Coordinates of C-alpha atoms in Angstrom, one line a residue:
Chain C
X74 CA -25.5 -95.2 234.4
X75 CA -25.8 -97.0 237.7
X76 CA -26.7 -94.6 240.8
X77 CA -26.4 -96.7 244.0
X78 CA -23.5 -94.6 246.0
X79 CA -26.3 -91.8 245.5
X80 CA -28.5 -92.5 247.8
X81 CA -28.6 -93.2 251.1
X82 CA -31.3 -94.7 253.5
X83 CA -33.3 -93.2 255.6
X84 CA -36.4 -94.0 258.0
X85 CA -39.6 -94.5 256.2
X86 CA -42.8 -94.5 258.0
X87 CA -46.5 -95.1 256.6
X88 CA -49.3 -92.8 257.6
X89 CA -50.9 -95.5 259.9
X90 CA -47.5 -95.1 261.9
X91 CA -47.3 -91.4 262.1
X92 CA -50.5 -91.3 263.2
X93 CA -49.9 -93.4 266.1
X94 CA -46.4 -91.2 266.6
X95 CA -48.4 -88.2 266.4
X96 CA -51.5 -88.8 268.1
X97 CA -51.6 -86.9 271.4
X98 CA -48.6 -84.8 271.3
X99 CA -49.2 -80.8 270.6
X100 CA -47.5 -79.2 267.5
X101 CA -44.6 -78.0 269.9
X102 CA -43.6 -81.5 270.3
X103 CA -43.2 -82.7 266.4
X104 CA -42.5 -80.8 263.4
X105 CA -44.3 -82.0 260.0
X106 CA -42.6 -80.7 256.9
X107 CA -44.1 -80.2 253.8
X108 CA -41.4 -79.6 250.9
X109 CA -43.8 -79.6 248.0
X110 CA -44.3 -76.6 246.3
X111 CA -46.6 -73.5 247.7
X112 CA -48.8 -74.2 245.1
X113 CA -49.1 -77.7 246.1
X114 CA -49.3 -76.8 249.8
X115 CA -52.2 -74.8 249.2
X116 CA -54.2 -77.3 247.7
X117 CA -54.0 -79.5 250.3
X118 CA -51.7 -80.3 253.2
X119 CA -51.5 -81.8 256.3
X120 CA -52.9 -79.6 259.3
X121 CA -49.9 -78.1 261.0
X122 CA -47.3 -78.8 258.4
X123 CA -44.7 -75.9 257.9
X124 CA -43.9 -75.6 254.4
X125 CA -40.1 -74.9 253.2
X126 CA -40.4 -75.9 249.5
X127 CA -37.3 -78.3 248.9
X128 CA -35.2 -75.8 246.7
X129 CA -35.2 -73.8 249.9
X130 CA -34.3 -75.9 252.5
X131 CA -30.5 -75.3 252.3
X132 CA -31.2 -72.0 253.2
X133 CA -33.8 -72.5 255.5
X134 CA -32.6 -75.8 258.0
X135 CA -32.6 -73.3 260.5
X136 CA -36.2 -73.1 260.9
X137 CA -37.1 -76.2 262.0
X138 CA -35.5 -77.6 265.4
X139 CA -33.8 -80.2 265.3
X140 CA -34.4 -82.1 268.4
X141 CA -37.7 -82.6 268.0
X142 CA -39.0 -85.9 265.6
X143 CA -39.5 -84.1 261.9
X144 CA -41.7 -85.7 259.6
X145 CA -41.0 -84.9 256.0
X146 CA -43.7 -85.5 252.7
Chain O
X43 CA -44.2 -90.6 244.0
X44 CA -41.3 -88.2 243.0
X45 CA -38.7 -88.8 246.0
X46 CA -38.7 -85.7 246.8
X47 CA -39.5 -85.6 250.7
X48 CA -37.4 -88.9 251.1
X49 CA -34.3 -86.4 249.4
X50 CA -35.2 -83.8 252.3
X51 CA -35.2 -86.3 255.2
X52 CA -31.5 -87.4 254.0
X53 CA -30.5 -84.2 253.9
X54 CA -31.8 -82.9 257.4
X55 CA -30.0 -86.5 259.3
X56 CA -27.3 -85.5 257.5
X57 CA -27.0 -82.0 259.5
X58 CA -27.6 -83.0 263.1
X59 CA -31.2 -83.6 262.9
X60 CA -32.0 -86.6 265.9
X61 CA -35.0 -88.0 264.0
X62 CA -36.2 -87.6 260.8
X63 CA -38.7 -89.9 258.9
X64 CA -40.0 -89.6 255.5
X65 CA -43.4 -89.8 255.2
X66 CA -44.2 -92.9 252.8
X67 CA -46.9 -92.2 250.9
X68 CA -46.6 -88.7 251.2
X69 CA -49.6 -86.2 251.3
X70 CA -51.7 -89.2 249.5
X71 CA -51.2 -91.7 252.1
X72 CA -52.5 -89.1 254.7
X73 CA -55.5 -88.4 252.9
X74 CA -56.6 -91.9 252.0
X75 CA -55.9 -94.8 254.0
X76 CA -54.5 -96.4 250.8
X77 CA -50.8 -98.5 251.5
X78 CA -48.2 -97.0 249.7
X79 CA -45.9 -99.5 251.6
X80 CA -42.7 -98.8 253.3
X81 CA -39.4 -97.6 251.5
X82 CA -37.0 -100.3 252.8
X83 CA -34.0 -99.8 249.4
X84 CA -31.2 -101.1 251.8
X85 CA -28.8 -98.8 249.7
X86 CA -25.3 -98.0 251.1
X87 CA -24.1 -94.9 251.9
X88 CA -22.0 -92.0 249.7
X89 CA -19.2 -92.3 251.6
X90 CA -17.9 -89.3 250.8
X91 CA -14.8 -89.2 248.9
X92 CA -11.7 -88.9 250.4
X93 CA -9.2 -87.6 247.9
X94 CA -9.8 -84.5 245.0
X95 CA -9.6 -87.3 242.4
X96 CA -12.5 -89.4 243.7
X97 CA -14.2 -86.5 244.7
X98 CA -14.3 -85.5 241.2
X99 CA -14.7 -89.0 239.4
X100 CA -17.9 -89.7 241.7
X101 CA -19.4 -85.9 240.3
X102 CA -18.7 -87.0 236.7
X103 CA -20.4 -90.5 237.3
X104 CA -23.3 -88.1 238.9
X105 CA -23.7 -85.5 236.2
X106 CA -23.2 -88.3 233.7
X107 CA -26.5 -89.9 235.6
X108 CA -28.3 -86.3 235.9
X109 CA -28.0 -86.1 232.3
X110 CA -29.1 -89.6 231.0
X111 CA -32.1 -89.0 233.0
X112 CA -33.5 -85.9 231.7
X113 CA -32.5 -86.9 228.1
X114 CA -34.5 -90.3 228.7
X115 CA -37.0 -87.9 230.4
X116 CA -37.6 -86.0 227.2
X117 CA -39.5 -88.4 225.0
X118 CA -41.8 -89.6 228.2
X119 CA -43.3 -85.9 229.2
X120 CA -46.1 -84.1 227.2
X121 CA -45.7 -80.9 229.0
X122 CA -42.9 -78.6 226.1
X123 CA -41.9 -76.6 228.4
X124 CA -40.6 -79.6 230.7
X125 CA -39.8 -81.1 227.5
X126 CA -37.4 -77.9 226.8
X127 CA -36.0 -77.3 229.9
X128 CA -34.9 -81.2 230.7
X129 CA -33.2 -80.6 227.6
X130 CA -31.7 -77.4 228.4
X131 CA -30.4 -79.3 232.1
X132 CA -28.9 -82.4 229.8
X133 CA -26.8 -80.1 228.2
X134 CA -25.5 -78.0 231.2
X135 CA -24.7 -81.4 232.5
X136 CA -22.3 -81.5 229.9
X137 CA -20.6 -78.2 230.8
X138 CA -20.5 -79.9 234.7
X139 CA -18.7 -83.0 233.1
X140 CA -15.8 -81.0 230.9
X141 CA -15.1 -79.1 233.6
X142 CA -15.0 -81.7 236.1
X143 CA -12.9 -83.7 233.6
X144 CA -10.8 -81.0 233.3
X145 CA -10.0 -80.7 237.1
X146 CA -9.3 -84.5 237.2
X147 CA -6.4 -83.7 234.4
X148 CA -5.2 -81.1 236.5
X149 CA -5.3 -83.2 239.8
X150 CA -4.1 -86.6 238.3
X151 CA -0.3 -87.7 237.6
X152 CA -0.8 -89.3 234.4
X153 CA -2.9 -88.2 231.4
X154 CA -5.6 -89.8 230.4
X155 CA -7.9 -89.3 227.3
X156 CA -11.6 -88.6 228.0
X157 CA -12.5 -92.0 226.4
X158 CA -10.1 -94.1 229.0
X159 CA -11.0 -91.5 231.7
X160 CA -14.8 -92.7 231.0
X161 CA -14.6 -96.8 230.3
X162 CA -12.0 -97.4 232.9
X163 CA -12.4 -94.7 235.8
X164 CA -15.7 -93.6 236.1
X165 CA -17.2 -97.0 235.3
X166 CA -15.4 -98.6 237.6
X167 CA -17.1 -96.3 240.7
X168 CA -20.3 -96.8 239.5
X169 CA -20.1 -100.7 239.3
X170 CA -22.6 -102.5 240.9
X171 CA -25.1 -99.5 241.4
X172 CA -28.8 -99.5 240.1
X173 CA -29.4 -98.6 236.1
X174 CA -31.4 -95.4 235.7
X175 CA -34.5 -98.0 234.9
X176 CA -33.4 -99.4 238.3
X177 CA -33.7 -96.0 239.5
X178 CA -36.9 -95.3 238.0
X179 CA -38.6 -98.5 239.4
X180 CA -37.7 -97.4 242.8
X181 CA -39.6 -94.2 242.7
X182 CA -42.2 -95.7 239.8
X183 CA -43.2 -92.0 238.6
X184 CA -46.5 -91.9 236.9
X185 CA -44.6 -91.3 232.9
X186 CA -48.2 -89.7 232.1
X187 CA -47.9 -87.2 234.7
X188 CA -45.4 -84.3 234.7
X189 CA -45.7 -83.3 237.6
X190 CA -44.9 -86.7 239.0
X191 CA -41.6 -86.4 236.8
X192 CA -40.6 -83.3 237.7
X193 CA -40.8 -83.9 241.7
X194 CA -38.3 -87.4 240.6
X195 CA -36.0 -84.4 238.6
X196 CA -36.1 -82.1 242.3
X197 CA -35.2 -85.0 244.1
X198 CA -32.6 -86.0 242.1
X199 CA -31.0 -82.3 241.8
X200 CA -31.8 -82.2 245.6
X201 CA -29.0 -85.5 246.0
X202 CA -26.4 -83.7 243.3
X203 CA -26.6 -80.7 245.9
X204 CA -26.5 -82.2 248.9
X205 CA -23.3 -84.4 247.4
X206 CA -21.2 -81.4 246.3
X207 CA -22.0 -80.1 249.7
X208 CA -21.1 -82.9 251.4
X209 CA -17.7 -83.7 249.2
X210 CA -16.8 -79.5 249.1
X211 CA -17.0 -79.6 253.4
X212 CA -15.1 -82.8 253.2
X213 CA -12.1 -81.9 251.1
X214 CA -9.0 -80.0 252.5
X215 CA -8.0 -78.9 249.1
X216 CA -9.4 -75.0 248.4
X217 CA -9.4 -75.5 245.1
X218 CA -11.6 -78.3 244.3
X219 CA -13.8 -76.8 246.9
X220 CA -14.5 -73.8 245.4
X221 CA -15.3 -75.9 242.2
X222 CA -17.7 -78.2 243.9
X223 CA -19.1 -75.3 245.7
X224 CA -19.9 -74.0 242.5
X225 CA -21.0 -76.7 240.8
X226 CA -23.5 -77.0 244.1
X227 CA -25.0 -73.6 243.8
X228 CA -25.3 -74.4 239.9
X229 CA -27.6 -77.6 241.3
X230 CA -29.5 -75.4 243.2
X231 CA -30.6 -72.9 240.5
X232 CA -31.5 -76.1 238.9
X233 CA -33.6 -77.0 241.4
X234 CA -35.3 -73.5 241.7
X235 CA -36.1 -73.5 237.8
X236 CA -37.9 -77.1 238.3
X237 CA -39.6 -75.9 241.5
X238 CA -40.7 -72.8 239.1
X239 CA -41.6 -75.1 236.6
X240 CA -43.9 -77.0 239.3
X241 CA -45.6 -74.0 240.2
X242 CA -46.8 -73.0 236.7
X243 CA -48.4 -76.5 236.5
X244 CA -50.7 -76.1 239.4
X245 CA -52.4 -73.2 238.5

């Protein structure tokens, strides 16, 4: 089975970069998403991270805004 | 790394979102300093499928793929009730496949036997893409961990959804978008049983 027309690209950034992205803007200015599970959320998650667990984020794109930057783990 | 939040950020450029990064490393790279690297696959895009008939030979390829992954899935995971349910998804997969099959019949001029359908069609599609092992090195899932394998199963029920979504706004025909539609919303319950699964692993 050969996947390649699957996926597509998208922007990857390390934590060292985020940081720096981050750094000095308030929460209203950025959204961090968190699409683990609530289980995983709760044992640990970046401060300010909205959770919508990836099996709801169909639903739930609505949420977040979408002209702001989003970053997704 | 399951793949999971890299599945989410494709999804939310995909609807209108101006910038969206995926957080390498996820939740682990935060926490320690620890490199996980940048993701640079320099994959193409789905193009999304022009015509019923593509449409429907790219979902076979895709739920032949879904399926060869949780049956090479089974012998790797300890866990028996990830064991059980991977195999429960591998045969589903099947039901996705006769019934996408089936449409194709419907949809094509000539008829053409499953076996020919398979070698000739679908192969040719999926020609020059990455192997599942391809696929696996990519993400490099801890085999030990199940949780690890399951978040690589999300992400890649995560794409099949966001696919038929994709090809079921694209085509003009009502008929094959019902199907995908429904073959979609069968992706999703999918995804909610692994997500389910997930959860009874962390407590």
């Amino acid at each position: 089975m050969r996947w390649k027309q699957f996926l597509t690209p998208v922007k990857s950034i390390d934590a060292e970069q985020a940081r720096s992205h981050i750094t000095g803007k308030s929460p209203a200015e950025v959204t961090i998403l968190d699409v683990r599970q609530p289980g995983e959320y709760e044992s640990g998650h970046i401060p300010g991270a909205k959770l919508i667990p990836l099996p709801d984020l169909t639903h739930r794109m609505d949420e977040i805004a979408k002209d702001k930057p989003t970053f997704v783990y | 790394m399951g793949g999971r939040s890299r599945v989410a950020a494709q999804m939310l450029s995909g609807k209108g979102f101006s910038e969206v990064y995926n957080l390498a490393g996820g939740i682990k790279g935060w926490t320690s300093e620890s490199a996980f690297g940048v993701e640079e696959l320099g994959l193409s895009y789905f193009e999304g499928a022009e015509t019923p008939e593509t449409n429907l030979i790219v979902a076979y390829s895709l739920e032949q793929g879904l399926r060869d992954f949780y049956l090479s899935m089974i012998p790797a995971v300890k866990n028996k009730d990830a064991r059980d349910l991977f195999q429960k998804l591998a045969d589903i997969e099947i039901n996705h496949q006769n019934r996408i099959y089936n449409e194709y019949l419907s949809f094509s001029e000539q008829s053409v036997s499953r076996e020919e359908f398979e070698q000739s069609i679908v192969a040719r599609v999926a020609e020059g893409g990455l192997t599942t092992q391809e696929y696996l090195n990519i993400f490099k899932p801890d085999l030990e961990s199940s949780v690890d394998i399951i978040s690589l199963a999300m992400s890649i029920e995560a794409q099949a959804l966001d696919l038929y979504q994709r090809a079921a706004d694209k085509t003009s025909d009502e008929r094959s978008k019902k199907i995908l539609m429904k073959i979609a919303e069968e992706e999703r319950v999918h995804l909610n049983e692994l997500g389910k699964l997930m959860d009874s692993m962390n407590t």
